[in-house]
């Protein structure tokens, strides 16, 4: 008999013409050291791993590039435009990433506010349209707003990535209704990006029916990132499994599980 | 003068390089592997095979980037 978890593992996720088997994607930022990062990514089972584009440190006081610690043949590297606050900057970073990288995928971020790191949806749409025209497969980080999500899909994005809560906040899924709504209305994959704090957050998020989750701080800032990565892997599979299984209806009153007949006098 | 230098900006900092240096020579002088960085020259990406042909001029802005950890 095939178990639910096996079913989940077997159902591939298609984004921008490529197929992935893990629905958990992870970032590579903020780990205490590269070895912990490498082991956490391995424990997460992730295939898609995000990276950022930054200046080479010419004084060599900081660590070298991430590719010294991450096998680009083993993982699908998804470059982001993190830190960009205008569509022009985001396009510039995406082009540099494509040149440095191994694929035409980009996780597009256009940040509108430094305190909350919430997206600038107008800039996001402009950048998405420009990058799609240049042949990029755009995965757009956005807020949990249906109209923006629909416009990103219309712009040709390969996936739309609504947030669970602000980047690095660990507050979990604040708006399950809107995330569910976005998933119901979009044809492209919906990947929840940012805000998941612990395994239950990941599970509840996947139970909304979304196609996957991208997380970074939840692993990197855990006391034991490797153990948390394994917990997240199971939580994503459990949440996906529960979504596919179809949960029981909620009732306001108790319904006995044991028969009422055959009780002793 | 043969050993004359010019000032260019590399990753936001001014740097003196030999006149007529190519981008490839700039990378070599910084001990950077051309396969490990992407070069942007005055806002235009210069692909690896062209690095030896493109020469820098005074006042040019060069950005050398690579992938780092990020979410």
PDB file of N, CA and C in Angstrom, chain A residues 133-189:
ATOM      1  N   UNK A 133       9.900  39.464 -20.326  1.00  0.00           N
ATOM      2  CA  UNK A 133      10.248  39.814 -21.719  1.00  0.00           C
ATOM      3  C   UNK A 133      11.668  39.400 -22.066  1.00  0.00           C
ATOM      4  N   UNK A 134      12.556  39.407 -21.059  1.00  0.00           N
ATOM      5  CA  UNK A 134      13.951  39.024 -21.297  1.00  0.00           C
ATOM      6  C   UNK A 134      14.170  37.520 -21.182  1.00  0.00           C
ATOM      7  N   UNK A 135      13.084  36.783 -21.015  1.00  0.00           N
ATOM      8  CA  UNK A 135      13.199  35.319 -21.006  1.00  0.00           C
ATOM      9  C   UNK A 135      13.434  34.697 -19.648  1.00  0.00           C
ATOM     10  N   UNK A 136      13.309  35.481 -18.591  1.00  0.00           N
ATOM     11  CA  UNK A 136      13.478  34.920 -17.243  1.00  0.00           C
ATOM     12  C   UNK A 136      12.238  34.116 -16.837  1.00  0.00           C
ATOM     13  N   UNK A 137      12.473  33.120 -16.012  1.00  0.00           N
ATOM     14  CA  UNK A 137      11.375  32.466 -15.297  1.00  0.00           C
ATOM     15  C   UNK A 137      11.307  33.169 -13.951  1.00  0.00           C
ATOM     16  N   UNK A 138      10.259  33.949 -13.765  1.00  0.00           N
ATOM     17  CA  UNK A 138      10.179  34.816 -12.594  1.00  0.00           C
ATOM     18  C   UNK A 138       9.315  34.179 -11.509  1.00  0.00           C
ATOM     19  N   UNK A 139       9.900  34.053 -10.323  1.00  0.00           N
ATOM     20  CA  UNK A 139       9.148  33.639  -9.139  1.00  0.00           C
ATOM     21  C   UNK A 139       9.045  34.891  -8.273  1.00  0.00           C
ATOM     22  N   UNK A 140       7.844  35.426  -8.154  1.00  0.00           N
ATOM     23  CA  UNK A 140       7.689  36.771  -7.596  1.00  0.00           C
ATOM     24  C   UNK A 140       7.260  36.730  -6.136  1.00  0.00           C
ATOM     25  N   UNK A 141       8.116  37.276  -5.280  1.00  0.00           N
ATOM     26  CA  UNK A 141       7.793  37.428  -3.856  1.00  0.00           C
ATOM     27  C   UNK A 141       6.818  38.581  -3.710  1.00  0.00           C
ATOM     28  N   UNK A 142       5.648  38.317  -3.118  1.00  0.00           N
ATOM     29  CA  UNK A 142       4.622  39.351  -3.033  1.00  0.00           C
ATOM     30  C   UNK A 142       3.883  39.238  -1.704  1.00  0.00           C
ATOM     31  N   UNK A 143       2.984  40.174  -1.464  1.00  0.00           N
ATOM     32  CA  UNK A 143       2.168  40.033  -0.258  1.00  0.00           C
ATOM     33  C   UNK A 143       0.961  39.149  -0.577  1.00  0.00           C
ATOM     34  N   UNK A 144       0.142  38.885   0.415  1.00  0.00           N
ATOM     35  CA  UNK A 144      -0.933  37.911   0.232  1.00  0.00           C
ATOM     36  C   UNK A 144      -2.181  38.597  -0.320  1.00  0.00           C
ATOM     37  N   UNK A 145      -2.000  39.306  -1.421  1.00  0.00           N
ATOM     38  CA  UNK A 145      -3.077  40.053  -2.051  1.00  0.00           C
ATOM     39  C   UNK A 145      -3.437  39.385  -3.368  1.00  0.00           C
ATOM     40  N   UNK A 146      -4.700  38.993  -3.494  1.00  0.00           N
ATOM     41  CA  UNK A 146      -5.133  38.237  -4.677  1.00  0.00           C
ATOM     42  C   UNK A 146      -4.935  39.025  -5.968  1.00  0.00           C
ATOM     43  N   UNK A 147      -5.260  40.296  -5.953  1.00  0.00           N
ATOM     44  CA  UNK A 147      -5.218  41.073  -7.200  1.00  0.00           C
ATOM     45  C   UNK A 147      -3.773  41.184  -7.709  1.00  0.00           C
ATOM     46  N   UNK A 148      -2.857  41.452  -6.787  1.00  0.00           N
ATOM     47  CA  UNK A 148      -1.446  41.503  -7.195  1.00  0.00           C
ATOM     48  C   UNK A 148      -1.007  40.142  -7.729  1.00  0.00           C
ATOM     49  N   UNK A 149      -1.415  39.090  -7.041  1.00  0.00           N
ATOM     50  CA  UNK A 149      -1.035  37.735  -7.469  1.00  0.00           C
ATOM     51  C   UNK A 149      -1.558  37.456  -8.879  1.00  0.00           C
ATOM     52  N   UNK A 150      -2.801  37.857  -9.145  1.00  0.00           N
ATOM     53  CA  UNK A 150      -3.379  37.642 -10.482  1.00  0.00           C
ATOM     54  C   UNK A 150      -2.612  38.436 -11.538  1.00  0.00           C
ATOM     55  N   UNK A 151      -2.232  39.666 -11.175  1.00  0.00           N
ATOM     56  CA  UNK A 151      -1.492  40.492 -12.146  1.00  0.00           C
ATOM     57  C   UNK A 151      -0.098  39.934 -12.411  1.00  0.00           C
ATOM     58  N   UNK A 152       0.508  39.373 -11.384  1.00  0.00           N
ATOM     59  CA  UNK A 152       1.819  38.746 -11.575  1.00  0.00           C
ATOM     60  C   UNK A 152       1.700  37.531 -12.493  1.00  0.00           C
ATOM     61  N   UNK A 153       0.619  36.788 -12.310  1.00  0.00           N
ATOM     62  CA  UNK A 153       0.391  35.645 -13.198  1.00  0.00           C
ATOM     63  C   UNK A 153       0.170  36.131 -14.629  1.00  0.00           C
ATOM     64  N   UNK A 154      -0.652  37.170 -14.786  1.00  0.00           N
ATOM     65  CA  UNK A 154      -0.906  37.732 -16.129  1.00  0.00           C
ATOM     66  C   UNK A 154       0.380  38.247 -16.756  1.00  0.00           C
ATOM     67  N   UNK A 155       1.298  38.740 -15.926  1.00  0.00           N
ATOM     68  CA  UNK A 155       2.571  39.266 -16.444  1.00  0.00           C
ATOM     69  C   UNK A 155       3.480  38.140 -16.937  1.00  0.00           C
ATOM     70  N   UNK A 156       3.107  36.897 -16.633  1.00  0.00           N
ATOM     71  CA  UNK A 156       3.895  35.775 -17.132  1.00  0.00           C
ATOM     72  C   UNK A 156       4.823  35.145 -16.109  1.00  0.00           C
ATOM     73  N   UNK A 157       4.627  35.434 -14.838  1.00  0.00           N
ATOM     74  CA  UNK A 157       5.472  34.830 -13.797  1.00  0.00           C
ATOM     75  C   UNK A 157       5.298  33.306 -13.786  1.00  0.00           C
ATOM     76  N   UNK A 158       6.386  32.623 -13.501  1.00  0.00           N
ATOM     77  CA  UNK A 158       6.367  31.157 -13.455  1.00  0.00           C
ATOM     78  C   UNK A 158       5.755  30.662 -12.146  1.00  0.00           C
ATOM     79  N   UNK A 159       5.863  31.476 -11.106  1.00  0.00           N
ATOM     80  CA  UNK A 159       5.269  31.138  -9.806  1.00  0.00           C
ATOM     81  C   UNK A 159       5.046  32.438  -9.046  1.00  0.00           C
ATOM     82  N   UNK A 160       4.064  32.404  -8.162  1.00  0.00           N
ATOM     83  CA  UNK A 160       3.801  33.571  -7.315  1.00  0.00           C
ATOM     84  C   UNK A 160       4.058  33.151  -5.873  1.00  0.00           C
ATOM     85  N   UNK A 161       4.750  34.025  -5.137  1.00  0.00           N
ATOM     86  CA  UNK A 161       5.216  33.669  -3.796  1.00  0.00           C
ATOM     87  C   UNK A 161       4.686  34.623  -2.732  1.00  0.00           C
ATOM     88  N   UNK A 162       3.446  34.396  -2.289  1.00  0.00           N
ATOM     89  CA  UNK A 162       2.934  35.252  -1.220  1.00  0.00           C
ATOM     90  C   UNK A 162       3.643  34.958   0.104  1.00  0.00           C
ATOM     91  N   UNK A 163       3.740  35.957   0.935  1.00  0.00           N
ATOM     92  CA  UNK A 163       4.395  35.779   2.228  1.00  0.00           C
ATOM     93  C   UNK A 163       3.422  35.172   3.228  1.00  0.00           C
ATOM     94  N   UNK A 164       3.978  34.439   4.190  1.00  0.00           N
ATOM     95  CA  UNK A 164       3.192  33.984   5.337  1.00  0.00           C
ATOM     96  C   UNK A 164       3.116  35.120   6.348  1.00  0.00           C
ATOM     97  N   UNK A 165       4.254  35.782   6.554  1.00  0.00           N
ATOM     98  CA  UNK A 165       4.389  36.978   7.392  1.00  0.00           C
ATOM     99  C   UNK A 165       5.725  37.611   6.977  1.00  0.00           C
ATOM    100  N   UNK A 166       6.052  38.790   7.531  1.00  0.00           N
ATOM    101  CA  UNK A 166       7.257  39.455   7.032  1.00  0.00           C
ATOM    102  C   UNK A 166       8.540  38.607   7.104  1.00  0.00           C
ATOM    103  N   UNK A 167       9.444  38.904   6.178  1.00  0.00           N
ATOM    104  CA  UNK A 167      10.723  38.192   6.053  1.00  0.00           C
ATOM    105  C   UNK A 167      11.447  38.162   7.401  1.00  0.00           C
ATOM    106  N   UNK A 168      11.859  36.996   7.803  1.00  0.00           N
ATOM    107  CA  UNK A 168      12.661  36.862   9.021  1.00  0.00           C
ATOM    108  C   UNK A 168      11.897  37.041  10.322  1.00  0.00           C
ATOM    109  N   UNK A 169      10.542  37.181  10.226  1.00  0.00           N
ATOM    110  CA  UNK A 169       9.779  37.457  11.452  1.00  0.00           C
ATOM    111  C   UNK A 169       9.436  36.176  12.212  1.00  0.00           C
ATOM    112  N   UNK A 170       9.282  35.072  11.522  1.00  0.00           N
ATOM    113  CA  UNK A 170       8.908  33.823  12.191  1.00  0.00           C
ATOM    114  C   UNK A 170       7.521  33.849  12.801  1.00  0.00           C
ATOM    115  N   UNK A 171       6.654  34.731  12.301  1.00  0.00           N
ATOM    116  CA  UNK A 171       5.314  34.868  12.881  1.00  0.00           C
ATOM    117  C   UNK A 171       4.329  33.833  12.350  1.00  0.00           C
ATOM    118  N   UNK A 172       4.741  33.054  11.373  1.00  0.00           N
ATOM    119  CA  UNK A 172       3.863  32.020  10.835  1.00  0.00           C
ATOM    120  C   UNK A 172       2.856  32.573   9.843  1.00  0.00           C
ATOM    121  N   UNK A 173       1.895  31.737   9.475  1.00  0.00           N
ATOM    122  CA  UNK A 173       0.903  32.105   8.451  1.00  0.00           C
ATOM    123  C   UNK A 173      -0.168  33.003   9.061  1.00  0.00           C
ATOM    124  N   UNK A 174      -0.081  34.303   8.767  1.00  0.00           N
ATOM    125  CA  UNK A 174      -0.993  35.265   9.397  1.00  0.00           C
ATOM    126  C   UNK A 174      -2.336  35.328   8.682  1.00  0.00           C
ATOM    127  N   UNK A 175      -2.350  34.955   7.417  1.00  0.00           N
ATOM    128  CA  UNK A 175      -3.557  35.187   6.634  1.00  0.00           C
ATOM    129  C   UNK A 175      -3.923  33.974   5.778  1.00  0.00           C
ATOM    130  N   UNK A 176      -4.287  32.872   6.443  1.00  0.00           N
ATOM    131  CA  UNK A 176      -4.541  31.637   5.681  1.00  0.00           C
ATOM    132  C   UNK A 176      -5.645  31.806   4.635  1.00  0.00           C
ATOM    133  N   UNK A 177      -6.648  32.600   4.955  1.00  0.00           N
ATOM    134  CA  UNK A 177      -7.756  32.783   4.010  1.00  0.00           C
ATOM    135  C   UNK A 177      -7.261  33.339   2.683  1.00  0.00           C
ATOM    136  N   UNK A 178      -6.444  34.395   2.746  1.00  0.00           N
ATOM    137  CA  UNK A 178      -5.986  35.021   1.507  1.00  0.00           C
ATOM    138  C   UNK A 178      -5.003  34.143   0.738  1.00  0.00           C
ATOM    139  N   UNK A 179      -4.191  33.404   1.461  1.00  0.00           N
ATOM    140  CA  UNK A 179      -3.257  32.496   0.781  1.00  0.00           C
ATOM    141  C   UNK A 179      -4.044  31.389   0.067  1.00  0.00           C
ATOM    142  N   UNK A 180      -5.081  30.891   0.743  1.00  0.00           N
ATOM    143  CA  UNK A 180      -5.946  29.861   0.147  1.00  0.00           C
ATOM    144  C   UNK A 180      -6.638  30.405  -1.103  1.00  0.00           C
ATOM    145  N   UNK A 181      -7.100  31.626  -0.981  1.00  0.00           N
ATOM    146  CA  UNK A 181      -7.795  32.273  -2.097  1.00  0.00           C
ATOM    147  C   UNK A 181      -6.855  32.407  -3.300  1.00  0.00           C
ATOM    148  N   UNK A 182      -5.639  32.847  -3.040  1.00  0.00           N
ATOM    149  CA  UNK A 182      -4.654  32.991  -4.127  1.00  0.00           C
ATOM    150  C   UNK A 182      -4.414  31.632  -4.773  1.00  0.00           C
ATOM    151  N   UNK A 183      -4.246  30.607  -3.961  1.00  0.00           N
ATOM    152  CA  UNK A 183      -4.003  29.270  -4.507  1.00  0.00           C
ATOM    153  C   UNK A 183      -5.185  28.811  -5.366  1.00  0.00           C
ATOM    154  N   UNK A 184      -6.394  29.107  -4.893  1.00  0.00           N
ATOM    155  CA  UNK A 184      -7.586  28.658  -5.625  1.00  0.00           C
ATOM    156  C   UNK A 184      -7.713  29.355  -6.978  1.00  0.00           C
ATOM    157  N   UNK A 185      -7.276  30.601  -7.056  1.00  0.00           N
ATOM    158  CA  UNK A 185      -7.522  31.381  -8.268  1.00  0.00           C
ATOM    159  C   UNK A 185      -6.376  31.346  -9.287  1.00  0.00           C
ATOM    160  N   UNK A 186      -5.174  30.986  -8.860  1.00  0.00           N
ATOM    161  CA  UNK A 186      -4.050  31.028  -9.797  1.00  0.00           C
ATOM    162  C   UNK A 186      -3.839  29.676 -10.475  1.00  0.00           C
ATOM    163  N   UNK A 187      -3.333  29.740 -11.673  1.00  0.00           N
ATOM    164  CA  UNK A 187      -2.979  28.510 -12.389  1.00  0.00           C
ATOM    165  C   UNK A 187      -1.505  28.174 -12.172  1.00  0.00           C
ATOM    166  N   UNK A 188      -0.666  29.183 -12.025  1.00  0.00           N
ATOM    167  CA  UNK A 188       0.764  28.911 -11.800  1.00  0.00           C
ATOM    168  C   UNK A 188       0.965  28.476 -10.340  1.00  0.00           C
ATOM    169  N   UNK A 189       2.073  27.796 -10.061  1.00  0.00           N
ATOM    170  CA  UNK A 189       2.319  27.367  -8.678  1.00  0.00           C
ATOM    171  C   UNK A 189       2.357  28.541  -7.693  1.00  0.00           C
TER     172      UNK A 189
END
